[in-house]
Amino acid sequence: MDASKRAIAEANETLKPYAINILPRNKIDTKLWDQCVANSINETPMAYTWVLDHLCPAWKGLVINNYKGVMPLPLSGKGVPPIIQMPFDVLNLGIFSSNNTITLLSPVIFHHQVFKKFRYINYRFMGTELPVNHKLNPSISYRKTYELDLNKDYNSLKNAYSKSHKKNIRRFKRNNLEIQSVNHPNTYKLLQQEKAKEKPALYTPPAHNRGFSDMIKTALKNGSGENFEIQNQGEIIGSCFFLKGNKRVVIFHISNETGRKLKTTFGLIDNFIGKHAGEEKILDFAGSSIPSISEFNKGFGAMEKIYLNTTINRLPWPINIIKQKNLLYRFKLIFK
């Protein structure tokens, strides 16, 4: 038996004791799902049903042993069979459970027979221990993100900032700009899509932008979010939204060119850290392997974390090549 077949056989043996089913959204027990996420070892606000409903309305759910574990499956496209693909503005998801043995199924879960109908899968698992035999599975690669443990006093957290970050925060404060807590949900996407005119990689479709803004609106209503902006001479130049879970807070931040020069993002994030220092929460910077972004995140004292990226491409030629190179999305950026 060759290495790949042996790995599949071992994966199937690992998965055999578990009852695993994929359910459409209308068959998912919302209460049981959200309870499972809330009590999970690797809890994140991104995995709650109400967030998924806004950011990837076509999602389905993998349920393990009657909600002892759950895994969001964001579906993309209208083709048959459907494909699993991470939605915009979601870095990673995963298997969520209070049982560590279940969360560690991440590296092998896509070998289960329920996934055979999916011809293309691109999925990123948060906070997963790396499998010893990962080299036998070419579909798995590693990515980096950054997290900051807020469970220290503010002075201790601030002392861990880089020299350049401390300098930029002082520069921000000298500008005497007010950080405003706001309830209107559209600022982040408006600034982001304006910036996307110069940086096409930031572009996200209008339907998604509406869903994202609706998610912010819901989060502000149910106490799961904090939304801030900075204005200069009547112009909004920086925006930062914090999506809060029980254990984790995910950051979404953006600034325009004026905001970048006035160091608004440094001020916004430092302000949040100051307000929430001492809480038993993780501040999740949601990326990135891009050197400049990595340095920005590390500058706040955030620690590097590894997560798994899995891509399985069983599409026929030439669609498999088109999907692999992400050509359709690039054409949309050119001709949008």
GROMACS .gro file of C-alpha atoms in nm:
model
  336
    1MET     CA    1   0.000   0.000   0.000
    2ASP     CA    2   0.146   0.337  -0.102
    3ALA     CA    3   0.181   0.624   0.144
    4SER     CA    4  -0.131   0.816   0.032
    5LYS     CA    5  -0.358   0.510   0.048
    6ARG     CA    6  -0.214   0.418   0.386
    7ALA     CA    7  -0.285   0.770   0.513
    8ILE     CA    8  -0.646   0.749   0.392
    9ALA     CA    9  -0.692   0.409   0.555
   10GLU     CA   10  -0.553   0.541   0.884
   11ALA     CA   11  -0.781   0.846   0.861
   12ASN     CA   12  -1.089   0.633   0.803
   13GLU     CA   13  -0.996   0.418   1.102
   14THR     CA   14  -0.963   0.732   1.315
   15LEU     CA   15  -1.305   0.858   1.203
   16LYS     CA   16  -1.487   0.525   1.238
   17PRO     CA   17  -1.610   0.575   1.600
   18TYR     CA   18  -1.785   0.903   1.519
   19ALA     CA   19  -2.135   0.970   1.386
   20ILE     CA   20  -2.074   1.240   1.125
   21ASN     CA   21  -2.344   1.411   0.921
   22ILE     CA   22  -2.374   1.719   0.701
   23LEU     CA   23  -2.693   1.916   0.762
   24PRO     CA   24  -2.845   2.203   0.561
   25ARG     CA   25  -2.895   2.525   0.754
   26ASN     CA   26  -3.269   2.469   0.803
   27LYS     CA   27  -3.204   2.132   0.969
   28ILE     CA   28  -2.942   2.261   1.214
   29ASP     CA   29  -3.048   2.302   1.576
   30THR     CA   30  -2.931   2.661   1.631
   31LYS     CA   31  -2.934   2.635   2.011
   32LEU     CA   32  -2.730   2.314   2.023
   33TRP     CA   33  -2.486   2.443   1.760
   34ASP     CA   34  -2.421   2.771   1.939
   35GLN     CA   35  -2.389   2.594   2.275
   36CYS     CA   36  -2.128   2.363   2.126
   37VAL     CA   37  -1.930   2.659   1.989
   38ALA     CA   38  -1.962   2.856   2.316
   39ASN     CA   39  -1.827   2.565   2.522
   40SER     CA   40  -1.557   2.464   2.276
   41ILE     CA   41  -1.185   2.465   2.350
   42ASN     CA   42  -1.119   2.678   2.042
   43GLU     CA   43  -1.425   2.907   2.057
   44THR     CA   44  -1.442   3.195   1.812
   45PRO     CA   45  -1.727   3.438   1.735
   46MET     CA   46  -1.689   3.353   1.365
   47ALA     CA   47  -1.850   3.009   1.419
   48TYR     CA   48  -2.183   3.113   1.570
   49THR     CA   49  -2.488   3.060   1.352
   50TRP     CA   50  -2.587   3.428   1.339
   51VAL     CA   51  -2.241   3.532   1.214
   52LEU     CA   52  -2.234   3.254   0.954
   53ASP     CA   53  -2.586   3.347   0.839
   54HIS     CA   54  -2.464   3.698   0.756
   55LEU     CA   55  -2.120   3.619   0.610
   56CYS     CA   56  -2.192   3.298   0.418
   57PRO     CA   57  -2.570   3.248   0.387
   58ALA     CA   58  -2.528   2.926   0.187
   59TRP     CA   59  -2.345   2.742   0.465
   60LYS     CA   60  -2.411   2.390   0.585
   61GLY     CA   61  -2.293   2.228   0.905
   62LEU     CA   62  -2.098   1.914   0.988
   63VAL     CA   63  -2.235   1.767   1.311
   64ILE     CA   64  -2.033   1.511   1.507
   65ASN     CA   65  -2.193   1.281   1.765
   66ASN     CA   66  -2.514   1.481   1.802
   67TYR     CA   67  -2.353   1.825   1.851
   68LYS     CA   68  -2.056   1.709   2.058
   69GLY     CA   69  -1.861   1.871   1.776
   70VAL     CA   70  -1.957   2.104   1.491
   71MET     CA   71  -1.783   2.237   1.181
   72PRO     CA   72  -1.918   2.517   0.958
   73LEU     CA   73  -1.904   2.439   0.586
   74PRO     CA   74  -1.926   2.760   0.380
   75LEU     CA   75  -2.053   2.676   0.031
   76SER     CA   76  -1.965   2.880  -0.275
   77GLY     CA   77  -2.109   2.896  -0.622
   78LYS     CA   78  -2.432   2.763  -0.766
   79GLY     CA   79  -2.285   2.463  -0.940
   80VAL     CA   80  -2.361   2.097  -0.879
   81PRO     CA   81  -2.189   1.955  -0.689
   82PRO     CA   82  -2.121   2.254  -0.463
   83ILE     CA   83  -1.776   2.355  -0.346
   84ILE     CA   84  -1.652   2.436   0.003
   85GLN     CA   85  -1.458   2.759   0.017
   86MET     CA   86  -1.372   3.013   0.286
   87PRO     CA   87  -1.589   3.325   0.256
   88PHE     CA   88  -1.457   3.679   0.238
   89ASP     CA   89  -1.343   3.829   0.570
   90VAL     CA   90  -1.318   3.490   0.743
   91LEU     CA   91  -0.960   3.379   0.803
   92ASN     CA   92  -1.033   3.036   0.946
   93LEU     CA   93  -1.299   2.816   1.102
   94GLY     CA   94  -1.257   2.453   1.207
   95ILE     CA   95  -1.402   2.176   1.422
   96PHE     CA   96  -1.540   2.312   1.748
   97SER     CA   97  -1.584   2.095   2.056
   98SER     CA   98  -1.520   2.082   2.429
   99ASN     CA   99  -1.355   1.746   2.359
  100ASN     CA  100  -0.996   1.788   2.243
  101THR     CA  101  -1.002   1.449   2.070
  102ILE     CA  102  -1.278   1.574   1.841
  103THR     CA  103  -1.105   1.904   1.757
  104LEU     CA  104  -0.795   1.705   1.660
  105LEU     CA  105  -0.990   1.536   1.379
  106SER     CA  106  -0.920   1.841   1.163
  107PRO     CA  107  -0.628   1.696   0.960
  108VAL     CA  108  -0.826   1.385   0.861
  109ILE     CA  109  -1.190   1.499   0.852
  110PHE     CA  110  -1.204   1.551   0.474
  111HIS     CA  111  -1.129   1.180   0.422
  112HIS     CA  112  -1.477   1.101   0.555
  113GLN     CA  113  -1.719   0.969   0.295
  114VAL     CA  114  -1.961   1.261   0.342
  115PHE     CA  115  -1.709   1.482   0.158
  116LYS     CA  116  -1.678   1.264  -0.152
  117LYS     CA  117  -1.945   1.466  -0.335
  118PHE     CA  118  -1.743   1.788  -0.306
  119ARG     CA  119  -1.514   1.830  -0.605
  120TYR     CA  120  -1.331   2.129  -0.461
  121ILE     CA  121  -1.253   2.214  -0.098
  122ASN     CA  122  -1.051   2.505   0.038
  123TYR     CA  123  -1.066   2.527   0.416
  124ARG     CA  124  -0.859   2.679   0.693
  125PHE     CA  125  -0.860   2.527   1.042
  126MET     CA  126  -0.790   2.754   1.337
  127GLY     CA  127  -0.577   2.650   1.632
  128THR     CA  128  -0.509   2.294   1.522
  129GLU     CA  129  -0.219   2.083   1.641
  130LEU     CA  130  -0.019   1.974   1.340
  131PRO     CA  131  -0.042   1.606   1.245
  132VAL     CA  132   0.278   1.405   1.273
  133ASN     CA  133   0.223   1.250   0.930
  134HIS     CA  134   0.123   1.573   0.754
  135LYS     CA  135   0.384   1.523   0.478
  136LEU     CA  136   0.182   1.225   0.354
  137ASN     CA  137  -0.102   1.464   0.272
  138PRO     CA  138  -0.004   1.718   0.004
  139SER     CA  139  -0.339   1.897   0.047
  140ILE     CA  140  -0.227   2.041   0.384
  141SER     CA  141  -0.010   2.349   0.416
  142TYR     CA  142   0.065   2.582   0.704
  143ARG     CA  143  -0.028   2.948   0.745
  144LYS     CA  144   0.054   3.207   1.010
  145THR     CA  145  -0.168   3.431   1.215
  146TYR     CA  146  -0.110   3.640   1.529
  147GLU     CA  147  -0.285   3.645   1.866
  148LEU     CA  148  -0.249   3.857   2.179
  149ASP     CA  149  -0.348   3.728   2.523
  150LEU     CA  150  -0.523   4.019   2.697
  151ASN     CA  151  -0.500   3.861   3.042
  152LYS     CA  152  -0.238   4.107   3.172
  153ASP     CA  153  -0.253   4.462   3.300
  154TYR     CA  154  -0.230   4.737   3.038
  155ASN     CA  155   0.122   4.849   3.133
  156SER     CA  156   0.253   4.495   3.088
  157LEU     CA  157   0.082   4.467   2.750
  158LYS     CA  158   0.206   4.809   2.639
  159ASN     CA  159   0.563   4.730   2.744
  160ALA     CA  160   0.558   4.441   2.495
  161TYR     CA  161   0.484   4.678   2.203
  162SER     CA  162   0.769   4.734   1.960
  163LYS     CA  163   0.959   5.064   1.973
  164SER     CA  164   0.810   5.173   1.641
  165HIS     CA  165   0.455   5.097   1.761
  166LYS     CA  166   0.507   5.299   2.078
  167LYS     CA  167   0.636   5.584   1.864
  168ASN     CA  168   0.339   5.566   1.625
  169ILE     CA  169   0.091   5.564   1.915
  170ARG     CA  170   0.256   5.876   2.057
  171ARG     CA  171   0.231   6.038   1.713
  172PHE     CA  172  -0.138   5.947   1.696
  173LYS     CA  173  -0.205   6.100   2.038
  174ARG     CA  174  -0.027   6.424   1.943
  175ASN     CA  175  -0.280   6.469   1.662
  176ASN     CA  176  -0.561   6.502   1.921
  177LEU     CA  177  -0.801   6.291   1.716
  178GLU     CA  178  -1.110   6.158   1.892
  179ILE     CA  179  -1.187   5.787   1.889
  180GLN     CA  180  -1.565   5.765   1.859
  181SER     CA  181  -1.779   5.464   1.951
  182VAL     CA  182  -2.042   5.443   1.678
  183ASN     CA  183  -2.354   5.239   1.606
  184HIS     CA  184  -2.375   5.277   1.229
  185PRO     CA  185  -2.245   4.956   1.067
  186ASN     CA  186  -2.133   5.064   0.720
  187THR     CA  187  -1.811   5.258   0.783
  188TYR     CA  188  -1.570   4.964   0.767
  189LYS     CA  189  -1.690   4.837   0.430
  190LEU     CA  190  -1.721   5.186   0.281
  191LEU     CA  191  -1.358   5.263   0.366
  192GLN     CA  192  -1.240   4.919   0.259
  193GLN     CA  193  -1.409   4.930  -0.081
  194GLU     CA  194  -1.285   5.284  -0.144
  195LYS     CA  195  -0.934   5.156  -0.078
  196ALA     CA  196  -1.001   4.858  -0.306
  197LYS     CA  197  -1.000   5.096  -0.603
  198GLU     CA  198  -0.624   5.121  -0.553
  199LYS     CA  199  -0.572   4.772  -0.404
  200PRO     CA  200  -0.799   4.527  -0.591
  201ALA     CA  201  -0.719   4.244  -0.348
  202LEU     CA  202  -0.942   4.423  -0.095
  203TYR     CA  203  -1.246   4.408  -0.324
  204THR     CA  204  -1.546   4.215  -0.194
  205PRO     CA  205  -1.882   4.186  -0.374
  206PRO     CA  206  -2.172   4.418  -0.283
  207ALA     CA  207  -2.389   4.131  -0.154
  208HIS     CA  208  -2.115   4.029   0.087
  209ASN     CA  209  -2.061   4.389   0.197
  210ARG     CA  210  -2.429   4.417   0.287
  211GLY     CA  211  -2.409   4.092   0.483
  212PHE     CA  212  -2.097   4.208   0.666
  213SER     CA  213  -2.257   4.539   0.762
  214ASP     CA  214  -2.569   4.353   0.878
  215MET     CA  215  -2.344   4.130   1.090
  216ILE     CA  216  -2.195   4.439   1.257
  217LYS     CA  217  -2.547   4.575   1.317
  218THR     CA  218  -2.654   4.249   1.482
  219ALA     CA  219  -2.335   4.230   1.690
  220LEU     CA  220  -2.386   4.582   1.822
  221LYS     CA  221  -2.745   4.497   1.918
  222ASN     CA  222  -2.660   4.174   2.102
  223GLY     CA  223  -2.347   4.305   2.273
  224SER     CA  224  -2.105   4.098   2.067
  225GLY     CA  225  -1.930   4.388   1.897
  226GLU     CA  226  -1.760   4.723   1.945
  227ASN     CA  227  -1.736   4.965   1.656
  228PHE     CA  228  -1.505   5.268   1.643
  229GLU     CA  229  -1.416   5.536   1.392
  230ILE     CA  230  -1.192   5.841   1.371
  231GLN     CA  231  -1.277   6.158   1.180
  232ASN     CA  232  -1.058   6.440   1.061
  233GLN     CA  233  -1.226   6.761   0.946
  234GLY     CA  234  -1.553   6.577   0.895
  235GLU     CA  235  -1.397   6.291   0.697
  236ILE     CA  236  -1.392   5.936   0.833
  237ILE     CA  237  -1.027   5.829   0.806
  238GLY     CA  238  -1.015   5.513   1.018
  239SER     CA  239  -1.249   5.237   1.129
  240CYS     CA  240  -1.211   4.936   1.355
  241PHE     CA  241  -1.470   4.672   1.441
  242PHE     CA  242  -1.413   4.415   1.714
  243LEU     CA  243  -1.627   4.098   1.700
  244LYS     CA  244  -1.637   3.948   2.050
  245GLY     CA  245  -1.687   3.588   2.158
  246ASN     CA  246  -1.651   3.425   2.499
  247LYS     CA  247  -1.280   3.363   2.460
  248ARG     CA  248  -1.174   3.546   2.144
  249VAL     CA  249  -1.207   3.889   1.984
  250VAL     CA  250  -1.152   3.921   1.608
  251ILE     CA  251  -1.027   4.254   1.469
  252PHE     CA  252  -1.134   4.419   1.142
  253HIS     CA  253  -0.951   4.746   1.077
  254ILE     CA  254  -0.906   4.983   0.785
  255SER     CA  255  -0.787   5.338   0.722
  256ASN     CA  256  -0.758   5.562   0.419
  257GLU     CA  257  -0.438   5.740   0.317
  258THR     CA  258  -0.497   6.028   0.559
  259GLY     CA  259  -0.566   5.782   0.839
  260ARG     CA  260  -0.251   5.590   0.756
  261LYS     CA  261  -0.042   5.906   0.782
  262LEU     CA  262  -0.207   6.002   1.111
  263LYS     CA  263  -0.159   5.649   1.254
  264THR     CA  264  -0.527   5.591   1.325
  265THR     CA  265  -0.510   5.211   1.332
  266PHE     CA  266  -0.238   5.219   1.596
  267GLY     CA  267  -0.459   5.441   1.811
  268LEU     CA  268  -0.773   5.232   1.758
  269ILE     CA  269  -0.613   4.900   1.852
  270ASP     CA  270  -0.419   5.044   2.146
  271ASN     CA  271  -0.743   5.200   2.274
  272PHE     CA  272  -0.919   4.863   2.268
  273ILE     CA  273  -0.628   4.688   2.439
  274GLY     CA  274  -0.634   4.953   2.711
  275LYS     CA  275  -1.008   4.907   2.767
  276HIS     CA  276  -0.994   4.527   2.783
  277ALA     CA  277  -0.657   4.459   2.945
  278GLY     CA  278  -0.690   4.196   3.216
  279GLU     CA  279  -0.975   4.007   3.047
  280GLU     CA  280  -0.938   3.635   2.979
  281LYS     CA  281  -0.968   3.682   2.606
  282ILE     CA  282  -0.751   3.640   2.299
  283LEU     CA  283  -0.723   3.932   2.058
  284ASP     CA  284  -0.718   3.767   1.715
  285PHE     CA  285  -0.543   3.973   1.446
  286ALA     CA  286  -0.672   3.733   1.176
  287GLY     CA  287  -0.351   3.702   0.974
  288SER     CA  288  -0.119   3.734   0.798
  289SER     CA  289   0.183   3.580   0.628
  290ILE     CA  290   0.244   3.903   0.435
  291PRO     CA  291   0.563   4.044   0.595
  292SER     CA  292   0.439   4.401   0.645
  293ILE     CA  293   0.115   4.283   0.808
  294SER     CA  294   0.301   4.028   1.019
  295GLU     CA  295   0.531   4.301   1.150
  296PHE     CA  296   0.232   4.524   1.225
  297ASN     CA  297   0.062   4.249   1.426
  298LYS     CA  298   0.379   4.144   1.609
  299GLY     CA  299   0.439   4.506   1.701
  300PHE     CA  300   0.149   4.487   1.948
  301GLY     CA  301   0.313   4.195   2.125
  302ALA     CA  302   0.101   3.939   1.941
  303MET     CA  303   0.242   3.587   1.915
  304GLU     CA  304   0.267   3.384   1.598
  305LYS     CA  305   0.024   3.093   1.568
  306ILE     CA  306   0.010   2.826   1.300
  307TYR     CA  307  -0.309   2.703   1.138
  308LEU     CA  308  -0.381   2.445   0.870
  309ASN     CA  309  -0.484   2.526   0.515
  310THR     CA  310  -0.638   2.240   0.319
  311THR     CA  311  -0.705   2.241  -0.055
  312ILE     CA  312  -0.856   1.944  -0.238
  313ASN     CA  313  -0.912   1.991  -0.611
  314ARG     CA  314  -1.103   1.711  -0.784
  315LEU     CA  315  -1.248   1.931  -1.058
  316PRO     CA  316  -1.209   1.816  -1.420
  317TRP     CA  317  -0.959   1.977  -1.655
  318PRO     CA  318  -0.945   2.267  -1.742
  319ILE     CA  319  -1.174   2.386  -1.460
  320ASN     CA  320  -0.929   2.251  -1.203
  321ILE     CA  321  -0.653   2.474  -1.344
  322ILE     CA  322  -0.882   2.778  -1.356
  323LYS     CA  323  -0.984   2.722  -0.995
  324GLN     CA  324  -0.629   2.653  -0.882
  325LYS     CA  325  -0.507   2.982  -1.030
  326ASN     CA  326  -0.817   3.169  -0.907
  327LEU     CA  327  -0.858   3.306  -1.259
  328LEU     CA  328  -1.233   3.367  -1.245
  329TYR     CA  329  -1.198   3.589  -0.940
  330ARG     CA  330  -0.913   3.781  -1.105
  331PHE     CA  331  -1.126   3.840  -1.414
  332LYS     CA  332  -1.403   3.976  -1.189
  333LEU     CA  333  -1.157   4.225  -1.041
  334ILE     CA  334  -1.050   4.339  -1.386
  335PHE     CA  335  -1.397   4.374  -1.536
  336LYS     CA  336  -1.608   4.464  -1.231
   0.00000   0.00000   0.00000
